XYZ file of N, CA and C in Angstrom:
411
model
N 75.149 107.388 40.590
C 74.708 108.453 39.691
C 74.384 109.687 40.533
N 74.895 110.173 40.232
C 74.849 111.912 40.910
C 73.128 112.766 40.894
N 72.880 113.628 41.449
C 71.379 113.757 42.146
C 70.825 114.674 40.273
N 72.140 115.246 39.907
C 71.501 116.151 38.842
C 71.117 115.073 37.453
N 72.690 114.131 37.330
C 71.801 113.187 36.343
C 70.889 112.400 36.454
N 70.521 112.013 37.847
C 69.301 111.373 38.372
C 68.168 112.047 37.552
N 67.795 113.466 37.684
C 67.002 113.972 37.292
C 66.599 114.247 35.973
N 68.064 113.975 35.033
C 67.667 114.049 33.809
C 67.370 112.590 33.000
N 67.114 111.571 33.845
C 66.618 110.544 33.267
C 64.850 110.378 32.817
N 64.528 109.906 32.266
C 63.227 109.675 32.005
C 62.534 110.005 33.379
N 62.588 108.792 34.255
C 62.333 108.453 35.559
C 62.537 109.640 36.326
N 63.350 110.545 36.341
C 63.502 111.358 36.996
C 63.201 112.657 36.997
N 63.110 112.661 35.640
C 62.134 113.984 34.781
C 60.568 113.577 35.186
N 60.187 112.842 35.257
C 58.858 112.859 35.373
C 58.248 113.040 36.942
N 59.293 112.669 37.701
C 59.189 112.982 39.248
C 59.351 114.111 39.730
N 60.313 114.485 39.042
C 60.292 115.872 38.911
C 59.400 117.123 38.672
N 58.486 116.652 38.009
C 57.467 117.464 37.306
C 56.456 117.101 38.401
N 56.563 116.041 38.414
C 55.067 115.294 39.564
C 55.289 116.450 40.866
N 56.734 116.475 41.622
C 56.373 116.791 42.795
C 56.696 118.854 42.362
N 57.473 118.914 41.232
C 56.760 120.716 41.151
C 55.439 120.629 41.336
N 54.678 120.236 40.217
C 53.526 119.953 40.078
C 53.147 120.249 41.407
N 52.720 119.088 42.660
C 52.146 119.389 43.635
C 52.811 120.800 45.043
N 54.073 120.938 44.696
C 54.891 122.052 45.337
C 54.341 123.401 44.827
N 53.879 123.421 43.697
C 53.137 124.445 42.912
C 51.677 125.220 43.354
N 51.058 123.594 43.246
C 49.473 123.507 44.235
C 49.495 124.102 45.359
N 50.547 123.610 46.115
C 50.387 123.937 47.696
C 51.234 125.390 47.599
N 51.966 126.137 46.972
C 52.194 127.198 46.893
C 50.950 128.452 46.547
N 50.216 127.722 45.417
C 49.189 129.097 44.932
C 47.761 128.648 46.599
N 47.588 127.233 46.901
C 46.781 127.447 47.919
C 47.008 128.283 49.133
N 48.260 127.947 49.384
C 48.734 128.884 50.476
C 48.792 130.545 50.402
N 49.555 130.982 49.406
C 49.553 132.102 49.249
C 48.088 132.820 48.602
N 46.905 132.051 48.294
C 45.600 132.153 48.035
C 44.994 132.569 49.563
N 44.926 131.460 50.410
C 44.622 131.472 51.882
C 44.921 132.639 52.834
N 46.336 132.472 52.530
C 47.018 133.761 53.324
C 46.952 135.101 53.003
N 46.374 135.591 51.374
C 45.826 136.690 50.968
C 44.793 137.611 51.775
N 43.875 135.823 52.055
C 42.762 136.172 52.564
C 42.121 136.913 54.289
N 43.934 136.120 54.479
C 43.964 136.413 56.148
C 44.901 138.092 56.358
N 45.185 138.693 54.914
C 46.109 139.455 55.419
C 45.395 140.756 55.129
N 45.759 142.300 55.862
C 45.648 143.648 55.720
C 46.275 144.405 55.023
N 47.469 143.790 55.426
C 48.451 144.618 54.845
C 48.683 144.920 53.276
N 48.573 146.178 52.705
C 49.007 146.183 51.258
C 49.604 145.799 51.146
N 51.355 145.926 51.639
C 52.369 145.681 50.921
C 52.618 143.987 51.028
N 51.753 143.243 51.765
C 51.700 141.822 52.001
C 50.918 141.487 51.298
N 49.536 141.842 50.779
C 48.945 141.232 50.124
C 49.569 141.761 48.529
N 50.057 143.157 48.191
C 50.837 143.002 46.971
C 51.337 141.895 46.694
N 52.494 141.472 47.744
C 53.233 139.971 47.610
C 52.863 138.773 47.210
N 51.294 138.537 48.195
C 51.236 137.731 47.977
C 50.521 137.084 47.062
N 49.740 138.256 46.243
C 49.262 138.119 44.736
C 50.040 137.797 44.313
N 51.352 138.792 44.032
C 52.439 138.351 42.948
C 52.525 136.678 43.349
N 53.062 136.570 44.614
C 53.485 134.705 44.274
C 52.078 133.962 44.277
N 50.600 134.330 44.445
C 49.825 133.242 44.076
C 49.503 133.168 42.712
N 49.945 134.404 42.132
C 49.735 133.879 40.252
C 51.233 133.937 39.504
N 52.349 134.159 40.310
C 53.432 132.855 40.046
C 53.415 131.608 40.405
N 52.557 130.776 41.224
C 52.351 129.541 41.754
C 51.009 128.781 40.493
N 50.670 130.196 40.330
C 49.983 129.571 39.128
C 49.921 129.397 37.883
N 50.671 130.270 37.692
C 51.257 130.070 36.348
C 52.398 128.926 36.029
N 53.306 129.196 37.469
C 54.135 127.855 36.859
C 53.137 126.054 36.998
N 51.980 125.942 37.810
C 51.103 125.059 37.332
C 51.164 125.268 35.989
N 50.601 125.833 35.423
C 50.380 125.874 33.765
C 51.803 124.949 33.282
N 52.908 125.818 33.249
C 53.705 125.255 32.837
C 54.718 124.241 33.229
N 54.357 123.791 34.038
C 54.378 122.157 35.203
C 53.731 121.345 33.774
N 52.448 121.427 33.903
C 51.558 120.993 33.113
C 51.562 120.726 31.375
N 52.053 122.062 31.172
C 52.405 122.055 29.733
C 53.783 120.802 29.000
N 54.420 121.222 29.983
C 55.646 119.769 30.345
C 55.175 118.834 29.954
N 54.709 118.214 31.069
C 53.771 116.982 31.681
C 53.099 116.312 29.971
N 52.122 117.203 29.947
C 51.264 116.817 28.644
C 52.300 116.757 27.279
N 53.538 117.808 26.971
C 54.556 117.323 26.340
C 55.129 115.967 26.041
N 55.648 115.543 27.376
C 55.945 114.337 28.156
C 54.766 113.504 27.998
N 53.976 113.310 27.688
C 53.001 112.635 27.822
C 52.773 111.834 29.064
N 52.792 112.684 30.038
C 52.976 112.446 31.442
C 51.432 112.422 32.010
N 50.696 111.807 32.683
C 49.745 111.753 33.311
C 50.126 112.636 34.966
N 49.622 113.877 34.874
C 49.322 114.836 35.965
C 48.882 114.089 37.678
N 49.888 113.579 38.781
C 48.904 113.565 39.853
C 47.903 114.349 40.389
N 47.152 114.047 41.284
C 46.362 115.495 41.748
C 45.766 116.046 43.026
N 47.543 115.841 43.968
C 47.997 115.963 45.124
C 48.590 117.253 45.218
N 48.402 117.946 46.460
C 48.753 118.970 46.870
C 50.052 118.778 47.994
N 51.006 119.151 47.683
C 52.370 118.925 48.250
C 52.619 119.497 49.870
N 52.858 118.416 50.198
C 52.974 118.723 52.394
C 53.362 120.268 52.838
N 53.952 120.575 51.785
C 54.203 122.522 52.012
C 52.831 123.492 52.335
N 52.456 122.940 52.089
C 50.666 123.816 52.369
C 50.296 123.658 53.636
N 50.361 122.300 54.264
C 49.990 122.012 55.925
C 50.994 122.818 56.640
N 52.447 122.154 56.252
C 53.353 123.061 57.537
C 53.164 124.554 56.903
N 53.159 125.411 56.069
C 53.013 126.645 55.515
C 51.790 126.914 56.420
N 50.283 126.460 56.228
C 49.148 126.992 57.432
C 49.505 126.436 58.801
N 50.314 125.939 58.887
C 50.257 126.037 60.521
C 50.914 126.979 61.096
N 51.970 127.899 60.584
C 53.085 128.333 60.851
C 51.929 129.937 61.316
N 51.312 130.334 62.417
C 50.573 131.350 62.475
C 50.499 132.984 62.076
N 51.465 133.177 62.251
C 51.975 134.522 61.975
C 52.584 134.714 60.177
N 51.395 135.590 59.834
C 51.973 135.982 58.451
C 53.327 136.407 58.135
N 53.982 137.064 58.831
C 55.736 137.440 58.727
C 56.406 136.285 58.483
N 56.085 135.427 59.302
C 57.158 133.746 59.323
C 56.489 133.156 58.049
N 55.316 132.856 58.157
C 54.824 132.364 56.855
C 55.564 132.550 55.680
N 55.473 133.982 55.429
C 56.341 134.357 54.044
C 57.832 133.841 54.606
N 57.982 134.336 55.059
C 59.372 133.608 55.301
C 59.568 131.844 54.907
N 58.783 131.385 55.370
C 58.726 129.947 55.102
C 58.828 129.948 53.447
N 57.425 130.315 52.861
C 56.803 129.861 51.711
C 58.188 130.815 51.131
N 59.322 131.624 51.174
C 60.354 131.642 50.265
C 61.079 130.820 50.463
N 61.389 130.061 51.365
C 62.324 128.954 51.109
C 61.686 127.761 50.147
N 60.178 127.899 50.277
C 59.835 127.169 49.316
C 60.019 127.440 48.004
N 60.015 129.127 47.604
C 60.633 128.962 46.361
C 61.934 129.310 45.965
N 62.771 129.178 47.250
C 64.605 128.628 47.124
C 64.770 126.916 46.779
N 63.549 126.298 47.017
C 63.728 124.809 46.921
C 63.554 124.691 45.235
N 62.245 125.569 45.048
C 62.076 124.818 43.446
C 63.111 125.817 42.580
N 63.827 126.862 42.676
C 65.178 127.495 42.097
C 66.140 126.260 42.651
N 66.115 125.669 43.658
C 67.659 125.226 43.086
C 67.574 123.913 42.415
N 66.033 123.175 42.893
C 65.457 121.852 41.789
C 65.861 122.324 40.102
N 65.040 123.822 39.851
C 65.456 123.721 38.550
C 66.886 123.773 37.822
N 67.540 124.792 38.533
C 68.685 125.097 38.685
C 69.671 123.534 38.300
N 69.198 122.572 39.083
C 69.931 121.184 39.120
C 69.828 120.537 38.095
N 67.822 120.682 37.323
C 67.989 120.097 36.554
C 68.208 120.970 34.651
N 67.877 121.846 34.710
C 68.586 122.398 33.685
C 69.499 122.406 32.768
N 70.474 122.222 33.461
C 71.823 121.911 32.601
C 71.926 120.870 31.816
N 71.140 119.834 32.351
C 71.203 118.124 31.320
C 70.454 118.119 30.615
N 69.143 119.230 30.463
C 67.693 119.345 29.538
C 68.063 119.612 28.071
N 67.604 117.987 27.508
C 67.812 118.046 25.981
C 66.491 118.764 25.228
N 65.572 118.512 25.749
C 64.326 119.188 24.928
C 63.959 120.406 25.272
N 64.626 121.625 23.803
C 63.993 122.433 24.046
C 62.755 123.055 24.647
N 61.605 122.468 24.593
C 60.296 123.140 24.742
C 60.402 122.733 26.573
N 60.462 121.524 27.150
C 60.740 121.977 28.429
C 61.541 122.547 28.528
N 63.190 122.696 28.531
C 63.926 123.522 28.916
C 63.136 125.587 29.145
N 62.691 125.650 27.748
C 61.783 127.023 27.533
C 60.977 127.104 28.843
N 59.838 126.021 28.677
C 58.748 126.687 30.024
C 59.293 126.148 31.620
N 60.689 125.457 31.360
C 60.694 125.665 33.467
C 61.882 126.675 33.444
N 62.476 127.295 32.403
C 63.258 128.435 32.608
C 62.290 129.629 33.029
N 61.110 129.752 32.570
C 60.183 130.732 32.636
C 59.471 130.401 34.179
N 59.741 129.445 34.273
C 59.312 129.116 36.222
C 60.650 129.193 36.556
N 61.527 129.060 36.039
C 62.474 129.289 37.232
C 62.862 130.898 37.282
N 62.349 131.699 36.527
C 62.610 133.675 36.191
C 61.523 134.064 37.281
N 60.348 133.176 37.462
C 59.168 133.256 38.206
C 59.400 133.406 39.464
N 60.428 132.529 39.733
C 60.348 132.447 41.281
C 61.355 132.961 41.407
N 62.561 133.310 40.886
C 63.551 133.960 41.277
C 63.105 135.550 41.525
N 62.355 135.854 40.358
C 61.111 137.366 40.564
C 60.622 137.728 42.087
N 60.367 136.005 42.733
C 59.052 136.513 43.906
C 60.338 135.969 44.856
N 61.314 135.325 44.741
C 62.329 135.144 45.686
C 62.928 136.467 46.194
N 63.103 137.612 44.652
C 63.901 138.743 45.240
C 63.032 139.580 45.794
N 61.428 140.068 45.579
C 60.417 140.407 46.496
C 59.914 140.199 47.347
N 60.286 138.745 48.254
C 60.078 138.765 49.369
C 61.266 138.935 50.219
């Protein structure tokens, strides 16, 4: 079975959501953290924009989830450790966009097989999200 219908199985929809879900977490912590460490306007512009796109698509991670009648983990995804270790704010962002090239092409993959409207609706609206803070950084 191929990686995209993998994902549109029960089983795979819900793993799916689990590890946005925590890819999400460790996105708004990071770009929360790194706000805090930065001077720069035009960096901290940024990195507002992606810590309340990291949070908003929580919301709608979530909204899913509870759709799904999915029980929420409440783990923060390994992207947050290597993201703070990486010292230098320039590379950082650099990093944390490939993190949101990972969850564009997750959604991207799973999209196409999504029978239920109401998810299809809110991870299209995370996937406009990050494609938003993909083309701003």
């Amino acid at each position: 079975m191929s990686e995209q219908n993998m994902l549109n199985t029960a089983e795979g929809e819900a793993q799916l959501l689990q590890d946005l879900l925590s890819a999400e977490r460790a996105g708004a912590k990071v770009a929360g953290e790194s706000l805090q460490q930065c001077n720069d306007p035009t960096q901290q512009k940024l990195l507002e924009q992606i810590r309340q796109g990291e949070v908003d698509s929580c919301r709608l991670v979530l909204n899913c989830m509870n759709h799904l009648n999915i029980e929420p983990n409440r783990e923060t995804g390994a992207f947050y450790g290597k993201a703070m270790a990486i010292e230098s704010l320039d590379e950082r962002l650099t990093f944390v966009d490939r993190g949101q090239q990972w969850v564009i092409r997750k959604l991207r993959e799973y999209l196409p097989g999504c029978n239920d409207d109401f998810i299809r609706t809110e991870l299209e609206k995370m996937l406009k999200i990050h494609e938003i803070n993909s083309q701003a950084a």
